CSV table of C-alpha atoms in Angstrom, one decimal:
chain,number,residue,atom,x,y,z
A,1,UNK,CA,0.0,0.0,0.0
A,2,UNK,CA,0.6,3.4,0.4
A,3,UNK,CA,1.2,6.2,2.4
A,4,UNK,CA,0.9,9.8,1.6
A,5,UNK,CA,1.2,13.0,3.6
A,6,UNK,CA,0.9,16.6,2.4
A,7,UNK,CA,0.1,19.4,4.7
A,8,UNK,CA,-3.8,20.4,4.4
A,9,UNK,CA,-3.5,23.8,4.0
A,10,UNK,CA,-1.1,26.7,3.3
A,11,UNK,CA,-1.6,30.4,2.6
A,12,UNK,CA,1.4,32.6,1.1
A,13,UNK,CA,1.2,35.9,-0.8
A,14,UNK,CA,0.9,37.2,-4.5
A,15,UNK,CA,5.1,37.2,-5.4
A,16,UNK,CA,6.2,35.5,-2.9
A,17,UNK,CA,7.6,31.9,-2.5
A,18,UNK,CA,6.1,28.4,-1.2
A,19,UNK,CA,7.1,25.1,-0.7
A,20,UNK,CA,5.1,22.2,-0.2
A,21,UNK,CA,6.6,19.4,1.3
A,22,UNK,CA,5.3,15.9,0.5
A,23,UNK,CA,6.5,12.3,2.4
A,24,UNK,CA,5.7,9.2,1.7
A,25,UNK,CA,5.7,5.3,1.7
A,26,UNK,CA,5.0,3.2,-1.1
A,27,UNK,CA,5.6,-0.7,-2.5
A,28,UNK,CA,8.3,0.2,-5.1
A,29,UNK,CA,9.4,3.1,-6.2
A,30,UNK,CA,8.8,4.1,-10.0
A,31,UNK,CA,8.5,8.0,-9.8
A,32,UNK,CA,6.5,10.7,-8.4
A,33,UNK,CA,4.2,13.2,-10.0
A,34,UNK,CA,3.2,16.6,-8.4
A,35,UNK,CA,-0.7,17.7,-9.9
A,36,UNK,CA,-2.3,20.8,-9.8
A,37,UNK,CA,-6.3,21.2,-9.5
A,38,UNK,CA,-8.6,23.8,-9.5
A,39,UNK,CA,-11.9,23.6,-7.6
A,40,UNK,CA,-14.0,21.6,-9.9
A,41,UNK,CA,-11.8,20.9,-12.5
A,42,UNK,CA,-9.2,17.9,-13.4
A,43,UNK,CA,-6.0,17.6,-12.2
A,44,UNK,CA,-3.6,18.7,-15.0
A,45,UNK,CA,0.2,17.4,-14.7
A,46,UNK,CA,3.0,19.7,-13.2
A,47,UNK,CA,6.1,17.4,-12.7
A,48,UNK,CA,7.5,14.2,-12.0
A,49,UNK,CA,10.8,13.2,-10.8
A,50,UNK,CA,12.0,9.8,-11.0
A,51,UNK,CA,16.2,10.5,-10.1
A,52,UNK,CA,17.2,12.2,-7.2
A,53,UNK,CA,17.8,16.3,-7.5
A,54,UNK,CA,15.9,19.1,-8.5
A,55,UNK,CA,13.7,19.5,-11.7
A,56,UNK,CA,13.1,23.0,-12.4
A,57,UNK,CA,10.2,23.8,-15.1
A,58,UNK,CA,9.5,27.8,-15.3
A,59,UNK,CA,7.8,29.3,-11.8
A,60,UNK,CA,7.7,25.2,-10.8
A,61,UNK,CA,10.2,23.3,-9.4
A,62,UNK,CA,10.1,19.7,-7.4
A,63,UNK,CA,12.7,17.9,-5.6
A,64,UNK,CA,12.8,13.8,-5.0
A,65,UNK,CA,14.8,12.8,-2.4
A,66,UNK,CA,14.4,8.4,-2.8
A,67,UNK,CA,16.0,7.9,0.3
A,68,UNK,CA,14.1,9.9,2.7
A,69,UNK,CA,10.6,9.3,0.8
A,70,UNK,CA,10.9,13.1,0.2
A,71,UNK,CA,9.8,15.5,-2.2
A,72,UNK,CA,8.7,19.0,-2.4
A,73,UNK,CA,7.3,21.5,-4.8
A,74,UNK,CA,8.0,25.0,-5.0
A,75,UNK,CA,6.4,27.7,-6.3
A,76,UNK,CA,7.9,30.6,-6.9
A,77,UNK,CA,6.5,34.3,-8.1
A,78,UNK,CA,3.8,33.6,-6.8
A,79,UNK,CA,-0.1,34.2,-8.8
A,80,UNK,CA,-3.6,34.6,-7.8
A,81,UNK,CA,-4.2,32.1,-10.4
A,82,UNK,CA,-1.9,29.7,-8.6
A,83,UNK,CA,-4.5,28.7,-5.7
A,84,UNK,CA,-5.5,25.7,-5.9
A,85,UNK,CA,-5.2,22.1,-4.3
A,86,UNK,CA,-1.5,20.4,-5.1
A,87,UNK,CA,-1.7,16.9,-5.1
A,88,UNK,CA,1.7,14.8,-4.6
A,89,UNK,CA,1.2,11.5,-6.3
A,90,UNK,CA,3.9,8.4,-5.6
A,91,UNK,CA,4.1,5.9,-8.4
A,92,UNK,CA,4.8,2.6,-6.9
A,93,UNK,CA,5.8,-1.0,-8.3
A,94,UNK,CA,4.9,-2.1,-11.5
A,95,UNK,CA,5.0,1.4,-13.1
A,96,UNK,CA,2.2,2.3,-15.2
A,97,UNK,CA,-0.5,5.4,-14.5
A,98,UNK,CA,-2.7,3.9,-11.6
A,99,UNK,CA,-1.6,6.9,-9.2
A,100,UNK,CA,-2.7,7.0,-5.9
A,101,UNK,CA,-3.5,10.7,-4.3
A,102,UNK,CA,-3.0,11.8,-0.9
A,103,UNK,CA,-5.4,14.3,0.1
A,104,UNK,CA,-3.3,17.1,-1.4
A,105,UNK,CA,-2.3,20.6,-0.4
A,106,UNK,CA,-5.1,23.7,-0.5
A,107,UNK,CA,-2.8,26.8,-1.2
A,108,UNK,CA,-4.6,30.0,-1.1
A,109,UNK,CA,-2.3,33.1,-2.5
A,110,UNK,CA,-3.7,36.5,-1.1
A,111,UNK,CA,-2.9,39.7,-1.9
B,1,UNK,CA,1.3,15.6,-25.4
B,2,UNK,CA,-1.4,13.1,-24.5
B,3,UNK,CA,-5.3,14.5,-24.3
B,4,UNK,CA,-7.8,12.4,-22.9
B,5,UNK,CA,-11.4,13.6,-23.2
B,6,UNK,CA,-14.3,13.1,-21.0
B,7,UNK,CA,-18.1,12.9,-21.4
B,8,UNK,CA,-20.7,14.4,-20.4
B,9,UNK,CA,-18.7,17.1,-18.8
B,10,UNK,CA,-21.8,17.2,-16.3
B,11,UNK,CA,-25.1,15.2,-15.9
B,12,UNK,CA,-28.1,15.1,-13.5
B,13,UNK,CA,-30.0,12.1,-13.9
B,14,UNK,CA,-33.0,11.0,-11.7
B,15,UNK,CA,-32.4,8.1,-8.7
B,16,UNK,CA,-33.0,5.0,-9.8
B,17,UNK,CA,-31.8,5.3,-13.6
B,18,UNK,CA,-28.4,4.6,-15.0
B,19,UNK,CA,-25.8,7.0,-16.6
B,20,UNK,CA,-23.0,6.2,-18.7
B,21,UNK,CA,-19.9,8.2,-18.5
B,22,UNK,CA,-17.2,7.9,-21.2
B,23,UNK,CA,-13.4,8.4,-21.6
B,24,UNK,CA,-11.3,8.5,-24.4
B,25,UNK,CA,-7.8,9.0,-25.5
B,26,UNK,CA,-7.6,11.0,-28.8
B,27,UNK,CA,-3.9,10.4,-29.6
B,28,UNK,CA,-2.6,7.5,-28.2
B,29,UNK,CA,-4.3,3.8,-27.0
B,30,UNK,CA,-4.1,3.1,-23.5
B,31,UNK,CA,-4.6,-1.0,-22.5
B,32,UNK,CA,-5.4,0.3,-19.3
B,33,UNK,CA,-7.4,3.6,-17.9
B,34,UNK,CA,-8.4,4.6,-14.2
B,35,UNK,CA,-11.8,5.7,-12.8
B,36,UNK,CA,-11.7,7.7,-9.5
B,37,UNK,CA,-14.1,9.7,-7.8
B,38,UNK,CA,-14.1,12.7,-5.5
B,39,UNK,CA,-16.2,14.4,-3.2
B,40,UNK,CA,-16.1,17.7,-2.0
B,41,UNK,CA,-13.0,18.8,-0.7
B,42,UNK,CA,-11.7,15.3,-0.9
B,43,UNK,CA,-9.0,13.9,-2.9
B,44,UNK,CA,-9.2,11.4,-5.5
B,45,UNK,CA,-9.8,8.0,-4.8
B,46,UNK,CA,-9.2,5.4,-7.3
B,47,UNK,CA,-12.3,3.5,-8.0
B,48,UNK,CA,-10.4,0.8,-10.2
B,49,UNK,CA,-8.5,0.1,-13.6
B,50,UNK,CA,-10.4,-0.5,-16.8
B,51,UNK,CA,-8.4,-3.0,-18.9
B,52,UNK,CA,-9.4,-3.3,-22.5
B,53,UNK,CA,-11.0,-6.9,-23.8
B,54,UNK,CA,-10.7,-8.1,-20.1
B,55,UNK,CA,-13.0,-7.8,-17.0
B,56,UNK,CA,-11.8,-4.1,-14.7
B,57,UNK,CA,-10.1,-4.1,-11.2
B,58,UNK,CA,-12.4,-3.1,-8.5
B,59,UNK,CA,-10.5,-1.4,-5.5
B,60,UNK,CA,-11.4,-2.4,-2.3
B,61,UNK,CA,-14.8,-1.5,-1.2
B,62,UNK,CA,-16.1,-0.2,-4.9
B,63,UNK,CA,-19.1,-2.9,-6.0
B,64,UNK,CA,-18.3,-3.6,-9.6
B,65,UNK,CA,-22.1,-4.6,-9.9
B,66,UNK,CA,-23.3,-0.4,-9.4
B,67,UNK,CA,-20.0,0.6,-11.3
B,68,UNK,CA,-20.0,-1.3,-14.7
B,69,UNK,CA,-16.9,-0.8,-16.8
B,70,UNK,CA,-16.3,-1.8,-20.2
B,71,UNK,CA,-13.4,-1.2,-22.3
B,72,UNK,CA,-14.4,-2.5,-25.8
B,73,UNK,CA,-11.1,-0.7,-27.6
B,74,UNK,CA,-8.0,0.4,-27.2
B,75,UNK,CA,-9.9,4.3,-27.0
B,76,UNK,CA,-12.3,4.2,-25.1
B,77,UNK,CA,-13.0,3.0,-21.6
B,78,UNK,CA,-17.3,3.4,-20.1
B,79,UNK,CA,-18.2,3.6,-16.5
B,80,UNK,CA,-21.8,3.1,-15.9
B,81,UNK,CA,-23.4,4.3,-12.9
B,82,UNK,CA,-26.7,1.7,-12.3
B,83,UNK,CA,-29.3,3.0,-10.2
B,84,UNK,CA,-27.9,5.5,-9.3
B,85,UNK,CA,-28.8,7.5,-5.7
B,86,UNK,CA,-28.3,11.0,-4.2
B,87,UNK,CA,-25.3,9.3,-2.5
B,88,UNK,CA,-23.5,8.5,-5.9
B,89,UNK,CA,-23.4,12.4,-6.6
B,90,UNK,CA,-19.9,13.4,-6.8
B,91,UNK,CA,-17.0,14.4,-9.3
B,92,UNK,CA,-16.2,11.1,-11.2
B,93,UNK,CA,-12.6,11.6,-13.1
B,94,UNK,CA,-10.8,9.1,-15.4
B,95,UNK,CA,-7.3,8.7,-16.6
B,96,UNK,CA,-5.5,7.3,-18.8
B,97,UNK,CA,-1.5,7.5,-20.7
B,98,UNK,CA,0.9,6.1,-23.2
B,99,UNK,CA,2.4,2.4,-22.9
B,100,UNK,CA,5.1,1.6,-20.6
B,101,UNK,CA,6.3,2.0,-17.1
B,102,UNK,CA,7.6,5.9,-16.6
B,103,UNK,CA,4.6,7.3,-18.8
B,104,UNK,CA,2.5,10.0,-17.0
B,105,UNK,CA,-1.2,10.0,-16.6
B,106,UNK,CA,-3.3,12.6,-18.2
B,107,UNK,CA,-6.5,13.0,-16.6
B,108,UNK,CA,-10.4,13.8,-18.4
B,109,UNK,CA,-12.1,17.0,-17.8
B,110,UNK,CA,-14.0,15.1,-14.8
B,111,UNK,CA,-18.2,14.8,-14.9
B,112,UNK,CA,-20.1,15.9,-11.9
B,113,UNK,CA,-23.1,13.8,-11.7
B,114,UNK,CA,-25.9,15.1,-9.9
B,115,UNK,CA,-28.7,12.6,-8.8
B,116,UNK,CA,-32.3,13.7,-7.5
Protein backbone atom coordinates (compact mmCIF):
# COMPACT_ATOMS: atom_id res chain seq x y z
CA UNK A 1 0.00 0.00 0.00
CA UNK A 2 0.59 3.36 0.35
CA UNK A 3 1.23 6.24 2.39
CA UNK A 4 0.90 9.75 1.55
CA UNK A 5 1.17 13.04 3.61
CA UNK A 6 0.85 16.62 2.45
CA UNK A 7 0.10 19.40 4.74
CA UNK A 8 -3.81 20.43 4.42
CA UNK A 9 -3.51 23.81 4.02
CA UNK A 10 -1.11 26.73 3.28
CA UNK A 11 -1.60 30.42 2.64
CA UNK A 12 1.43 32.60 1.05
CA UNK A 13 1.21 35.94 -0.76
CA UNK A 14 0.95 37.23 -4.52
CA UNK A 15 5.10 37.20 -5.36
CA UNK A 16 6.20 35.47 -2.89
CA UNK A 17 7.56 31.85 -2.53
CA UNK A 18 6.13 28.45 -1.23
CA UNK A 19 7.09 25.12 -0.71
CA UNK A 20 5.13 22.16 -0.18
CA UNK A 21 6.61 19.42 1.27
CA UNK A 22 5.27 15.87 0.48
CA UNK A 23 6.45 12.31 2.40
CA UNK A 24 5.69 9.16 1.71
CA UNK A 25 5.70 5.26 1.66
CA UNK A 26 5.04 3.17 -1.13
CA UNK A 27 5.61 -0.68 -2.50
CA UNK A 28 8.30 0.19 -5.13
CA UNK A 29 9.35 3.07 -6.21
CA UNK A 30 8.80 4.12 -10.03
CA UNK A 31 8.48 8.03 -9.77
CA UNK A 32 6.50 10.72 -8.42
CA UNK A 33 4.23 13.23 -10.02
CA UNK A 34 3.18 16.59 -8.40
CA UNK A 35 -0.72 17.73 -9.93
CA UNK A 36 -2.33 20.78 -9.75
CA UNK A 37 -6.32 21.16 -9.53
CA UNK A 38 -8.62 23.83 -9.49
CA UNK A 39 -11.89 23.64 -7.58
CA UNK A 40 -14.02 21.63 -9.93
CA UNK A 41 -11.85 20.87 -12.46
CA UNK A 42 -9.20 17.94 -13.40
CA UNK A 43 -5.98 17.59 -12.16
CA UNK A 44 -3.59 18.72 -14.97
CA UNK A 45 0.22 17.38 -14.71
CA UNK A 46 3.01 19.65 -13.23
CA UNK A 47 6.12 17.40 -12.66
CA UNK A 48 7.52 14.18 -12.02
CA UNK A 49 10.83 13.19 -10.81
CA UNK A 50 12.03 9.81 -11.00
CA UNK A 51 16.19 10.52 -10.12
CA UNK A 52 17.16 12.22 -7.16
CA UNK A 53 17.78 16.27 -7.50
CA UNK A 54 15.93 19.09 -8.47
CA UNK A 55 13.73 19.48 -11.70
CA UNK A 56 13.07 23.01 -12.42
CA UNK A 57 10.24 23.85 -15.14
CA UNK A 58 9.50 27.77 -15.25
CA UNK A 59 7.84 29.31 -11.85
CA UNK A 60 7.72 25.22 -10.82
CA UNK A 61 10.24 23.26 -9.43
CA UNK A 62 10.09 19.71 -7.43
CA UNK A 63 12.70 17.88 -5.59
CA UNK A 64 12.76 13.79 -4.97
CA UNK A 65 14.81 12.76 -2.40
CA UNK A 66 14.35 8.44 -2.77
CA UNK A 67 15.98 7.93 0.25
CA UNK A 68 14.14 9.89 2.72
CA UNK A 69 10.65 9.34 0.77
CA UNK A 70 10.92 13.09 0.19
CA UNK A 71 9.79 15.46 -2.21
CA UNK A 72 8.70 18.98 -2.39
CA UNK A 73 7.27 21.47 -4.81
CA UNK A 74 8.04 25.02 -4.98
CA UNK A 75 6.36 27.73 -6.26
CA UNK A 76 7.95 30.58 -6.94
CA UNK A 77 6.47 34.34 -8.07
CA UNK A 78 3.79 33.55 -6.76
CA UNK A 79 -0.07 34.25 -8.76
CA UNK A 80 -3.59 34.64 -7.82
CA UNK A 81 -4.25 32.06 -10.38
CA UNK A 82 -1.87 29.67 -8.56
CA UNK A 83 -4.54 28.72 -5.69
CA UNK A 84 -5.54 25.67 -5.95
CA UNK A 85 -5.17 22.13 -4.25
CA UNK A 86 -1.45 20.35 -5.09
CA UNK A 87 -1.67 16.92 -5.15
CA UNK A 88 1.72 14.80 -4.65
CA UNK A 89 1.24 11.49 -6.35
CA UNK A 90 3.93 8.43 -5.61
CA UNK A 91 4.13 5.88 -8.45
CA UNK A 92 4.81 2.59 -6.92
CA UNK A 93 5.81 -1.04 -8.26
CA UNK A 94 4.90 -2.10 -11.50
CA UNK A 95 5.01 1.35 -13.08
CA UNK A 96 2.19 2.28 -15.21
CA UNK A 97 -0.54 5.36 -14.47
CA UNK A 98 -2.72 3.93 -11.64
CA UNK A 99 -1.55 6.92 -9.22
CA UNK A 100 -2.65 7.02 -5.91
CA UNK A 101 -3.46 10.68 -4.32
CA UNK A 102 -3.00 11.84 -0.94
CA UNK A 103 -5.40 14.26 0.12
CA UNK A 104 -3.35 17.13 -1.45
CA UNK A 105 -2.35 20.63 -0.43
CA UNK A 106 -5.13 23.72 -0.48
CA UNK A 107 -2.83 26.79 -1.19
CA UNK A 108 -4.57 29.98 -1.12
CA UNK A 109 -2.26 33.10 -2.48
CA UNK A 110 -3.66 36.49 -1.08
CA UNK A 111 -2.93 39.75 -1.89
CA UNK B 1 1.28 15.61 -25.42
CA UNK B 2 -1.43 13.11 -24.53
CA UNK B 3 -5.27 14.49 -24.32
CA UNK B 4 -7.84 12.41 -22.90
CA UNK B 5 -11.36 13.64 -23.20
CA UNK B 6 -14.26 13.07 -20.95
CA UNK B 7 -18.09 12.91 -21.42
CA UNK B 8 -20.69 14.39 -20.35
CA UNK B 9 -18.73 17.15 -18.77
CA UNK B 10 -21.82 17.17 -16.35
CA UNK B 11 -25.08 15.17 -15.91
CA UNK B 12 -28.14 15.13 -13.52
CA UNK B 13 -29.95 12.13 -13.85
CA UNK B 14 -33.02 10.97 -11.65
CA UNK B 15 -32.38 8.14 -8.69
CA UNK B 16 -32.96 5.03 -9.78
CA UNK B 17 -31.85 5.31 -13.59
CA UNK B 18 -28.39 4.64 -15.03
CA UNK B 19 -25.82 6.99 -16.61
CA UNK B 20 -23.00 6.17 -18.67
CA UNK B 21 -19.94 8.21 -18.54
CA UNK B 22 -17.24 7.89 -21.20
CA UNK B 23 -13.41 8.39 -21.61
CA UNK B 24 -11.29 8.53 -24.42
CA UNK B 25 -7.82 8.95 -25.48
CA UNK B 26 -7.64 10.99 -28.77
CA UNK B 27 -3.95 10.40 -29.60
CA UNK B 28 -2.59 7.47 -28.24
CA UNK B 29 -4.26 3.84 -27.03
CA UNK B 30 -4.06 3.07 -23.52
CA UNK B 31 -4.59 -1.00 -22.48
CA UNK B 32 -5.42 0.30 -19.31
CA UNK B 33 -7.35 3.58 -17.88
CA UNK B 34 -8.39 4.65 -14.16
CA UNK B 35 -11.78 5.69 -12.77
CA UNK B 36 -11.71 7.74 -9.50
CA UNK B 37 -14.14 9.70 -7.81
CA UNK B 38 -14.09 12.69 -5.51
CA UNK B 39 -16.16 14.37 -3.19
CA UNK B 40 -16.11 17.73 -2.02
CA UNK B 41 -13.02 18.79 -0.74
CA UNK B 42 -11.68 15.33 -0.95
CA UNK B 43 -8.98 13.94 -2.87
CA UNK B 44 -9.18 11.43 -5.52
CA UNK B 45 -9.84 7.96 -4.81
CA UNK B 46 -9.22 5.40 -7.31
CA UNK B 47 -12.26 3.53 -8.05
CA UNK B 48 -10.37 0.81 -10.22
CA UNK B 49 -8.50 0.13 -13.55
CA UNK B 50 -10.42 -0.51 -16.76
CA UNK B 51 -8.44 -3.04 -18.93
CA UNK B 52 -9.36 -3.26 -22.46
CA UNK B 53 -10.99 -6.91 -23.79
CA UNK B 54 -10.68 -8.14 -20.07
CA UNK B 55 -13.02 -7.80 -17.00
CA UNK B 56 -11.83 -4.08 -14.70
CA UNK B 57 -10.11 -4.06 -11.16
CA UNK B 58 -12.37 -3.06 -8.52
CA UNK B 59 -10.52 -1.43 -5.51
CA UNK B 60 -11.41 -2.39 -2.30
CA UNK B 61 -14.83 -1.50 -1.20
CA UNK B 62 -16.08 -0.16 -4.89
CA UNK B 63 -19.15 -2.87 -6.00
CA UNK B 64 -18.25 -3.58 -9.60
CA UNK B 65 -22.13 -4.60 -9.95
CA UNK B 66 -23.33 -0.41 -9.39
CA UNK B 67 -19.97 0.56 -11.26
CA UNK B 68 -20.04 -1.32 -14.74
CA UNK B 69 -16.87 -0.76 -16.75
CA UNK B 70 -16.33 -1.80 -20.16
CA UNK B 71 -13.39 -1.19 -22.25
CA UNK B 72 -14.35 -2.54 -25.82
CA UNK B 73 -11.09 -0.70 -27.55
CA UNK B 74 -8.02 0.45 -27.21
CA UNK B 75 -9.88 4.30 -27.03
CA UNK B 76 -12.26 4.18 -25.07
CA UNK B 77 -13.04 2.97 -21.56
CA UNK B 78 -17.32 3.40 -20.08
CA UNK B 79 -18.19 3.60 -16.50
CA UNK B 80 -21.84 3.14 -15.88
CA UNK B 81 -23.35 4.33 -12.90
CA UNK B 82 -26.66 1.69 -12.33
CA UNK B 83 -29.28 2.99 -10.19
CA UNK B 84 -27.92 5.53 -9.35
CA UNK B 85 -28.83 7.47 -5.73
CA UNK B 86 -28.32 11.03 -4.25
CA UNK B 87 -25.29 9.30 -2.53
CA UNK B 88 -23.51 8.50 -5.86
CA UNK B 89 -23.42 12.44 -6.61
CA UNK B 90 -19.90 13.37 -6.76
CA UNK B 91 -17.01 14.40 -9.27
CA UNK B 92 -16.22 11.12 -11.22
CA UNK B 93 -12.60 11.56 -13.10
CA UNK B 94 -10.78 9.08 -15.35
CA UNK B 95 -7.31 8.71 -16.63
CA UNK B 96 -5.52 7.33 -18.85
CA UNK B 97 -1.46 7.49 -20.66
CA UNK B 98 0.94 6.08 -23.20
CA UNK B 99 2.38 2.42 -22.92
CA UNK B 100 5.09 1.63 -20.57
CA UNK B 101 6.35 1.96 -17.09
CA UNK B 102 7.64 5.87 -16.62
CA UNK B 103 4.62 7.33 -18.76
CA UNK B 104 2.51 9.98 -16.99
CA UNK B 105 -1.20 10.01 -16.61
CA UNK B 106 -3.31 12.60 -18.21
CA UNK B 107 -6.52 13.01 -16.58
CA UNK B 108 -10.36 13.79 -18.36
CA UNK B 109 -12.06 17.05 -17.76
CA UNK B 110 -13.96 15.10 -14.81
CA UNK B 111 -18.24 14.76 -14.91
CA UNK B 112 -20.07 15.90 -11.86
CA UNK B 113 -23.06 13.82 -11.75
CA UNK B 114 -25.87 15.08 -9.94
CA UNK B 115 -28.68 12.62 -8.81
CA UNK B 116 -32.28 13.71 -7.50
Amino acid sequence: GQNIDQPTEMTATEGAIVQINCTYQTSGFNGLFWYQQHAGEAPTFLSYNVLDGLEEKGRFSSFLSRSKGYSYLLLKELQMKDSASYLCAPRGEGGGNKLTFGTGTQLKVEL
Amino acid sequence: GAVVSQHPSWVICKSGTSVKIECRSLDFQATTMFWYRQFPKQSLMLMATSNEGSKATYEQGVEKDKFLINHASLTLSTLTVTSAHPEDSSFYICSAGEQGPKTKAFFGQGTRLTVV
